[in-house]
PDB file of C-alpha atoms in Angstrom:
ATOM      1  CA  SER A 232     -27.305 -34.371 -34.680  1.00  0.00           C
ATOM      2  CA  LYS A 233     -29.062 -37.672 -34.599  1.00  0.00           C
ATOM      3  CA  MET A 234     -31.115 -39.961 -32.181  1.00  0.00           C
ATOM      4  CA  VAL A 235     -31.145 -43.890 -31.891  1.00  0.00           C
ATOM      5  CA  LYS A 236     -34.600 -45.336 -31.265  1.00  0.00           C
ATOM      6  CA  SER A 237     -36.083 -48.531 -32.291  1.00  0.00           C
ATOM      7  CA  SER A 238     -38.428 -48.552 -35.446  1.00  0.00           C
ATOM      8  CA  PRO A 239     -40.858 -51.624 -36.852  1.00  0.00           C
ATOM      9  CA  THR A 240     -39.875 -53.373 -39.492  1.00  0.00           C
ATOM     10  CA  ASN A 241     -40.665 -56.205 -42.228  1.00  0.00           C
ATOM     11  CA  ALA A 242     -36.800 -57.294 -42.160  1.00  0.00           C
ATOM     12  CA  PRO A 243     -36.257 -60.598 -40.466  1.00  0.00           C
ATOM     13  CA  GLY A 244     -34.863 -59.679 -36.954  1.00  0.00           C
ATOM     14  CA  GLY A 245     -38.038 -57.373 -35.807  1.00  0.00           C
ATOM     15  CA  ASN A 246     -36.808 -54.377 -35.371  1.00  0.00           C
ATOM     16  CA  HIS A 247     -33.336 -52.126 -36.337  1.00  0.00           C
ATOM     17  CA  LEU A 248     -31.527 -48.834 -35.475  1.00  0.00           C
ATOM     18  CA  VAL A 249     -33.148 -45.769 -36.621  1.00  0.00           C
ATOM     19  CA  PHE A 250     -31.539 -42.058 -36.613  1.00  0.00           C
ATOM     20  CA  SER A 251     -33.947 -38.969 -35.941  1.00  0.00           C
ATOM     21  CA  ASP A 252     -32.938 -35.120 -35.419  1.00  0.00           C
ATOM     22  CA  ASN A 253     -35.293 -34.723 -32.612  1.00  0.00           C
ATOM     23  CA  ASP A 254     -32.507 -33.733 -29.795  1.00  0.00           C
ATOM     24  CA  ASP A 255     -29.339 -31.604 -29.328  1.00  0.00           C
ATOM     25  CA  ASP A 256     -28.328 -33.084 -25.910  1.00  0.00           C
ATOM     26  CA  THR A 257     -25.000 -34.937 -26.793  1.00  0.00           C
ATOM     27  CA  SER A 258     -24.680 -37.640 -24.710  1.00  0.00           C
ATOM     28  CA  ILE A 259     -28.353 -38.841 -25.891  1.00  0.00           C
ATOM     29  CA  ARG A 260     -27.469 -38.498 -29.673  1.00  0.00           C
ATOM     30  CA  ASN A 261     -24.568 -41.218 -28.666  1.00  0.00           C
ATOM     31  CA  ILE A 262     -26.869 -43.745 -27.122  1.00  0.00           C
ATOM     32  CA  ILE A 263     -27.687 -46.903 -28.789  1.00  0.00           C
ATOM     33  CA  VAL A 264     -30.111 -48.982 -27.958  1.00  0.00           C
ATOM     34  CA  ILE A 265     -30.661 -52.363 -29.419  1.00  0.00           C
ATOM     35  CA  HIS A 266     -33.353 -55.092 -29.328  1.00  0.00           C
ATOM     36  CA  THR A 267     -32.776 -58.631 -29.422  1.00  0.00           C
ATOM     37  CA  ILE A 268     -36.043 -60.566 -31.037  1.00  0.00           C
ATOM     38  CA  GLU A 269     -38.021 -62.639 -28.849  1.00  0.00           C
ATOM     39  CA  ASN A 270     -36.259 -66.815 -29.019  1.00  0.00           C
ATOM     40  CA  GLY A 271     -33.501 -65.912 -29.840  1.00  0.00           C
ATOM     41  CA  HIS A 272     -29.717 -65.628 -28.766  1.00  0.00           C
ATOM     42  CA  ASN A 273     -30.780 -63.266 -26.211  1.00  0.00           C
ATOM     43  CA  SER A 274     -34.189 -63.773 -25.663  1.00  0.00           C
ATOM     44  CA  GLY A 275     -35.440 -60.138 -26.823  1.00  0.00           C
ATOM     45  CA  ARG A 276     -33.315 -58.536 -23.747  1.00  0.00           C
ATOM     46  CA  THR A 277     -32.749 -54.940 -24.705  1.00  0.00           C
ATOM     47  CA  THR A 278     -29.453 -53.566 -24.946  1.00  0.00           C
ATOM     48  CA  ILE A 279     -28.123 -49.699 -24.301  1.00  0.00           C
ATOM     49  CA  LEU A 280     -25.054 -48.480 -25.302  1.00  0.00           C
ATOM     50  CA  LEU A 281     -23.401 -44.925 -25.080  1.00  0.00           C
ATOM     51  CA  ALA A 282     -20.550 -43.931 -27.364  1.00  0.00           C
ATOM     52  CA  GLU A 283     -17.659 -41.155 -26.223  1.00  0.00           C
ATOM     53  CA  SER A 284     -18.700 -39.336 -29.886  1.00  0.00           C
ATOM     54  CA  GLU A 285     -20.668 -39.301 -32.759  1.00  0.00           C
ATOM     55  CA  ASN A 286     -17.852 -40.530 -34.787  1.00  0.00           C
ATOM     56  CA  GLN A 287     -17.297 -43.737 -32.113  1.00  0.00           C
ATOM     57  CA  ARG A 288     -21.377 -43.955 -32.147  1.00  0.00           C
ATOM     58  CA  ASP A 289     -21.509 -43.951 -35.827  1.00  0.00           C
ATOM     59  CA  GLU A 290     -18.637 -46.972 -36.062  1.00  0.00           C
ATOM     60  CA  TRP A 291     -21.230 -48.566 -33.609  1.00  0.00           C
ATOM     61  CA  VAL A 292     -23.494 -48.660 -35.806  1.00  0.00           C
ATOM     62  CA  GLU A 293     -21.841 -49.876 -38.641  1.00  0.00           C
ATOM     63  CA  PHE A 294     -20.202 -52.707 -37.216  1.00  0.00           C
ATOM     64  CA  LEU A 295     -23.730 -53.714 -36.314  1.00  0.00           C
ATOM     65  CA  ASN A 296     -25.092 -53.246 -39.075  1.00  0.00           C
ATOM     66  CA  ILE A 297     -22.521 -55.540 -40.784  1.00  0.00           C
ATOM     67  CA  SER A 298     -23.119 -57.811 -38.389  1.00  0.00           C
ATOM     68  CA  LYS A 299     -26.293 -58.263 -38.640  1.00  0.00           C
ATOM     69  CA  LYS A 300     -25.931 -58.674 -42.204  1.00  0.00           C
ATOM     70  CA  GLU A 301     -23.512 -61.805 -41.850  1.00  0.00           C
ATOM     71  CA  ALA A 302     -25.535 -62.687 -38.988  1.00  0.00           C
ATOM     72  CA  LEU A 303     -28.478 -63.381 -41.618  1.00  0.00           C
ATOM     73  CA  ASP A 304     -25.909 -64.595 -44.273  1.00  0.00           C
ATOM     74  CA  ARG A 305     -25.424 -67.779 -42.372  1.00  0.00           C
ATOM     75  CA  LYS A 306     -28.698 -68.106 -41.005  1.00  0.00           C
ATOM     76  CA  ASN A 307     -29.947 -67.981 -44.595  1.00  0.00           C
ATOM     77  CA  CYS A 308     -27.266 -70.357 -46.121  1.00  0.00           C
ATOM     78  CA  PRO A 309     -25.821 -72.309 -43.100  1.00  0.00           C
ATOM     79  CA  GLU A 310     -22.393 -73.937 -43.317  1.00  0.00           C
ATOM     80  CA  ASP A 311     -22.377 -77.386 -45.299  1.00  0.00           C
ATOM     81  CA  LEU A 312     -22.132 -80.234 -43.074  1.00  0.00           C
ATOM     82  CA  GLY A 313     -22.533 -82.872 -44.961  1.00  0.00           C
ATOM     83  CA  PHE A 314     -25.182 -85.511 -45.895  1.00  0.00           C
ATOM     84  CA  PRO A 315     -25.350 -86.535 -43.024  1.00  0.00           C
ATOM     85  CA  GLY A 316     -25.051 -82.960 -40.819  1.00  0.00           C
ATOM     86  CA  ASN A 317     -27.705 -81.430 -42.864  1.00  0.00           C
ATOM     87  CA  LEU A 318     -29.806 -84.024 -42.751  1.00  0.00           C
ATOM     88  CA  GLN A 319     -29.648 -83.665 -38.912  1.00  0.00           C
ATOM     89  CA  ARG A 320     -30.198 -80.199 -38.857  1.00  0.00           C
ATOM     90  CA  THR A 321     -33.416 -80.647 -40.639  1.00  0.00           C
ATOM     91  CA  CYS A 322     -34.474 -83.091 -38.778  1.00  0.00           C
ATOM     92  CA  ARG A 323     -34.177 -80.735 -35.590  1.00  0.00           C
ATOM     93  CA  GLN A 324     -35.654 -78.034 -37.653  1.00  0.00           C
ATOM     94  CA  ILE A 325     -38.704 -80.234 -38.256  1.00  0.00           C
ATOM     95  CA  TYR A 326     -39.311 -81.410 -35.124  1.00  0.00           C
ATOM     96  CA  SER A 327     -38.973 -78.286 -33.184  1.00  0.00           C
ATOM     97  CA  SER A 328     -41.746 -76.192 -35.742  1.00  0.00           C
ATOM     98  CA  ASN A 329     -44.982 -75.821 -33.735  1.00  0.00           C
ATOM     99  CA  LEU A 330     -46.436 -77.416 -36.735  1.00  0.00           C
ATOM    100  CA  THR A 331     -44.874 -80.864 -35.760  1.00  0.00           C
ATOM    101  CA  GLN A 332     -45.281 -80.294 -31.923  1.00  0.00           C
ATOM    102  CA  TYR A 333     -48.927 -79.593 -32.621  1.00  0.00           C
ATOM    103  CA  GLY A 334     -49.285 -82.772 -34.717  1.00  0.00           C
ATOM    104  CA  ILE A 335     -47.299 -84.936 -31.933  1.00  0.00           C
ATOM    105  CA  GLY A 336     -49.959 -83.549 -29.387  1.00  0.00           C
ATOM    106  CA  VAL A 337     -53.073 -84.589 -31.463  1.00  0.00           C
ATOM    107  CA  VAL A 338     -51.216 -88.098 -31.735  1.00  0.00           C
ATOM    108  CA  ILE A 339     -50.882 -88.400 -27.639  1.00  0.00           C
ATOM    109  CA  MET A 340     -54.103 -87.430 -27.409  1.00  0.00           C
ATOM    110  CA  CYS A 341     -56.148 -89.397 -29.942  1.00  0.00           C
ATOM    111  CA  SER A 342     -53.438 -92.433 -28.249  1.00  0.00           C
ATOM    112  CA  TYR A 343     -55.244 -91.292 -24.989  1.00  0.00           C
ATOM    113  CA  MET A 344     -58.725 -91.530 -26.081  1.00  0.00           C
ATOM    114  CA  ALA A 345     -58.287 -94.547 -27.924  1.00  0.00           C
ATOM    115  CA  ALA A 346     -57.114 -96.141 -24.493  1.00  0.00           C
ATOM    116  CA  LEU A 347     -59.700 -94.647 -22.493  1.00  0.00           C
ATOM    117  CA  CYS A 348     -62.258 -95.897 -25.265  1.00  0.00           C
ATOM    118  CA  SER A 349     -60.852 -99.182 -24.524  1.00  0.00           C
ATOM    119  CA  ALA A 350     -60.938 -99.562 -21.325  1.00  0.00           C
ATOM    120  CA  GLN A 351     -64.397 -98.072 -20.957  1.00  0.00           C
ATOM    121  CA  LEU A 352     -65.209-100.511 -22.977  1.00  0.00           C
ATOM    122  CA  LEU A 353     -63.921-103.837 -22.127  1.00  0.00           C
ATOM    123  CA  PRO A 354     -63.870-105.844 -24.952  1.00  0.00           C
ATOM    124  CA  GLU A 355     -64.061-109.280 -25.348  1.00  0.00           C
ATOM    125  CA  PRO A 356     -60.521-110.997 -25.725  1.00  0.00           C
ATOM    126  CA  ASN A 357     -60.024-111.890 -29.423  1.00  0.00           C
ATOM    127  CA  SER A 358     -63.386-110.202 -30.609  1.00  0.00           C
ATOM    128  CA  GLU A 359     -62.946-107.387 -32.851  1.00  0.00           C
ATOM    129  CA  THR A 360     -62.997-104.441 -30.851  1.00  0.00           C
ATOM    130  CA  ALA A 361     -60.187-106.193 -28.881  1.00  0.00           C
ATOM    131  CA  SER A 362     -58.079-106.634 -32.645  1.00  0.00           C
ATOM    132  CA  THR A 363     -59.014-102.988 -33.686  1.00  0.00           C
ATOM    133  CA  PHE A 364     -57.977-100.782 -30.333  1.00  0.00           C
ATOM    134  CA  ASN A 365     -54.546-104.178 -30.596  1.00  0.00           C
ATOM    135  CA  ILE A 366     -53.845-102.479 -33.531  1.00  0.00           C
ATOM    136  CA  LEU A 367     -54.690 -98.995 -32.872  1.00  0.00           C
ATOM    137  CA  GLU A 368     -51.778 -99.809 -30.125  1.00  0.00           C
ATOM    138  CA  ILE A 369     -49.241-100.688 -32.070  1.00  0.00           C
ATOM    139  CA  ILE A 370     -49.908 -97.688 -34.844  1.00  0.00           C
ATOM    140  CA  PHE A 371     -49.353 -95.323 -31.841  1.00  0.00           C
ATOM    141  CA  THR A 372     -46.383 -97.249 -30.228  1.00  0.00           C
ATOM    142  CA  VAL A 373     -44.794 -97.046 -34.315  1.00  0.00           C
ATOM    143  CA  ILE A 374     -45.497 -93.809 -33.822  1.00  0.00           C
ATOM    144  CA  PHE A 375     -43.809 -92.661 -30.828  1.00  0.00           C
ATOM    145  CA  THR A 376     -41.157 -94.542 -31.295  1.00  0.00           C
ATOM    146  CA  PHE A 377     -39.887 -93.125 -34.666  1.00  0.00           C
ATOM    147  CA  GLU A 378     -40.734 -89.668 -33.120  1.00  0.00           C
ATOM    148  CA  LEU A 379     -38.424 -90.467 -30.664  1.00  0.00           C
ATOM    149  CA  PHE A 380     -35.560 -91.700 -33.482  1.00  0.00           C
ATOM    150  CA  PHE A 381     -36.537 -88.531 -34.988  1.00  0.00           C
ATOM    151  CA  ASN A 382     -35.627 -86.563 -32.054  1.00  0.00           C
ATOM    152  CA  LEU A 383     -32.749 -88.449 -31.103  1.00  0.00           C
ATOM    153  CA  PHE A 384     -30.859 -87.793 -34.608  1.00  0.00           C
ATOM    154  CA  GLY A 385     -31.942 -84.194 -34.978  1.00  0.00           C
ATOM    155  CA  ASN A 386     -30.709 -83.428 -31.774  1.00  0.00           C
ATOM    156  CA  TRP A 387     -28.313 -86.019 -31.396  1.00  0.00           C
ATOM    157  CA  TRP A 388     -26.978 -86.919 -27.802  1.00  0.00           C
ATOM    158  CA  ARG A 389     -26.005 -84.818 -25.260  1.00  0.00           C
ATOM    159  CA  PRO A 390     -29.445 -82.053 -25.888  1.00  0.00           C
ATOM    160  CA  PHE A 391     -31.529 -85.538 -26.041  1.00  0.00           C
ATOM    161  CA  VAL A 392     -30.551 -87.105 -22.927  1.00  0.00           C
ATOM    162  CA  ASN A 393     -30.328 -83.495 -21.010  1.00  0.00           C
ATOM    163  CA  ASP A 394     -34.180 -82.857 -21.912  1.00  0.00           C
ATOM    164  CA  SER A 395     -36.040 -84.439 -19.183  1.00  0.00           C
ATOM    165  CA  TRP A 396     -39.549 -84.758 -21.592  1.00  0.00           C
ATOM    166  CA  ASN A 397     -37.226 -87.444 -23.496  1.00  0.00           C
ATOM    167  CA  TRP A 398     -36.379 -89.315 -20.629  1.00  0.00           C
ATOM    168  CA  ILE A 399     -40.018 -89.263 -20.144  1.00  0.00           C
ATOM    169  CA  ASP A 400     -40.865 -90.423 -24.039  1.00  0.00           C
ATOM    170  CA  THR A 401     -38.106 -93.233 -23.641  1.00  0.00           C
ATOM    171  CA  PHE A 402     -40.178 -94.436 -20.783  1.00  0.00           C
ATOM    172  CA  VAL A 403     -43.550 -94.390 -22.359  1.00  0.00           C
ATOM    173  CA  VAL A 404     -41.830 -95.995 -25.749  1.00  0.00           C
ATOM    174  CA  VAL A 405     -39.761 -98.815 -24.052  1.00  0.00           C
ATOM    175  CA  VAL A 406     -43.610 -99.696 -21.925  1.00  0.00           C
ATOM    176  CA  SER A 407     -45.271 -99.067 -24.966  1.00  0.00           C
ATOM    177  CA  ILE A 408     -43.394-102.267 -26.736  1.00  0.00           C
ATOM    178  CA  ALA A 409     -42.931-104.429 -23.880  1.00  0.00           C
ATOM    179  CA  GLY A 410     -46.792-104.045 -23.525  1.00  0.00           C
ATOM    180  CA  ILE A 411     -46.864-105.261 -27.407  1.00  0.00           C
ATOM    181  CA  ILE A 412     -44.126-107.966 -27.122  1.00  0.00           C
TER     182      ILE A 412
END
C-alpha cells in the first residue's frame, strides 16, 4: 500500500509524484496530489484527486506521467511554424525574458536621467551640449521604436493591443518621434 506525496526534484516542472509505504488507510493510499509549477498554465495550484481503487490510482498516475512526458517533449521540441512563425515565437521568448525586460528598464532609466540632466542644465541652442542631448534623444527614440516593433512582432496584434502597457509604449514612441521631427 502506497501513499502519494510530493517530493522535490531537479527535473523540469519542479515537483513530481512519489509513492511511500507509510499508511494503511485505503482512502489515503488512493489520493493523488498534483503540484503545478509557478507561472505555468495552472499558476502553481495544487490539485487533489481521490481514486476509487488502487488500480484506478495507478492508471491515473500512469496517464499523468505520460501526459507530463508529452508536455515536456512539446516544450523541448515545439511545433514547426515555418520561418515567420518560429521567428515570431523566438522574438516573443526573447522579449518576455527577464534579461530583456531588465535591459529595457535600464534604457528607460538612462533616458529619464538624460532628460533630467537636459532640463537641469538648459543648454544653449546649437551648443555642443544641446547637440549631445539631441543625439541621445534620437538614440533613445530609435531604441524604444525598435523595442515597440519587436514586441509587436513577437506578440502579434491581439495580445499586443490587449496589454495597456503597450498603449503607453506606443504613445511615448509617437510623442518622441513627433518631438524629433
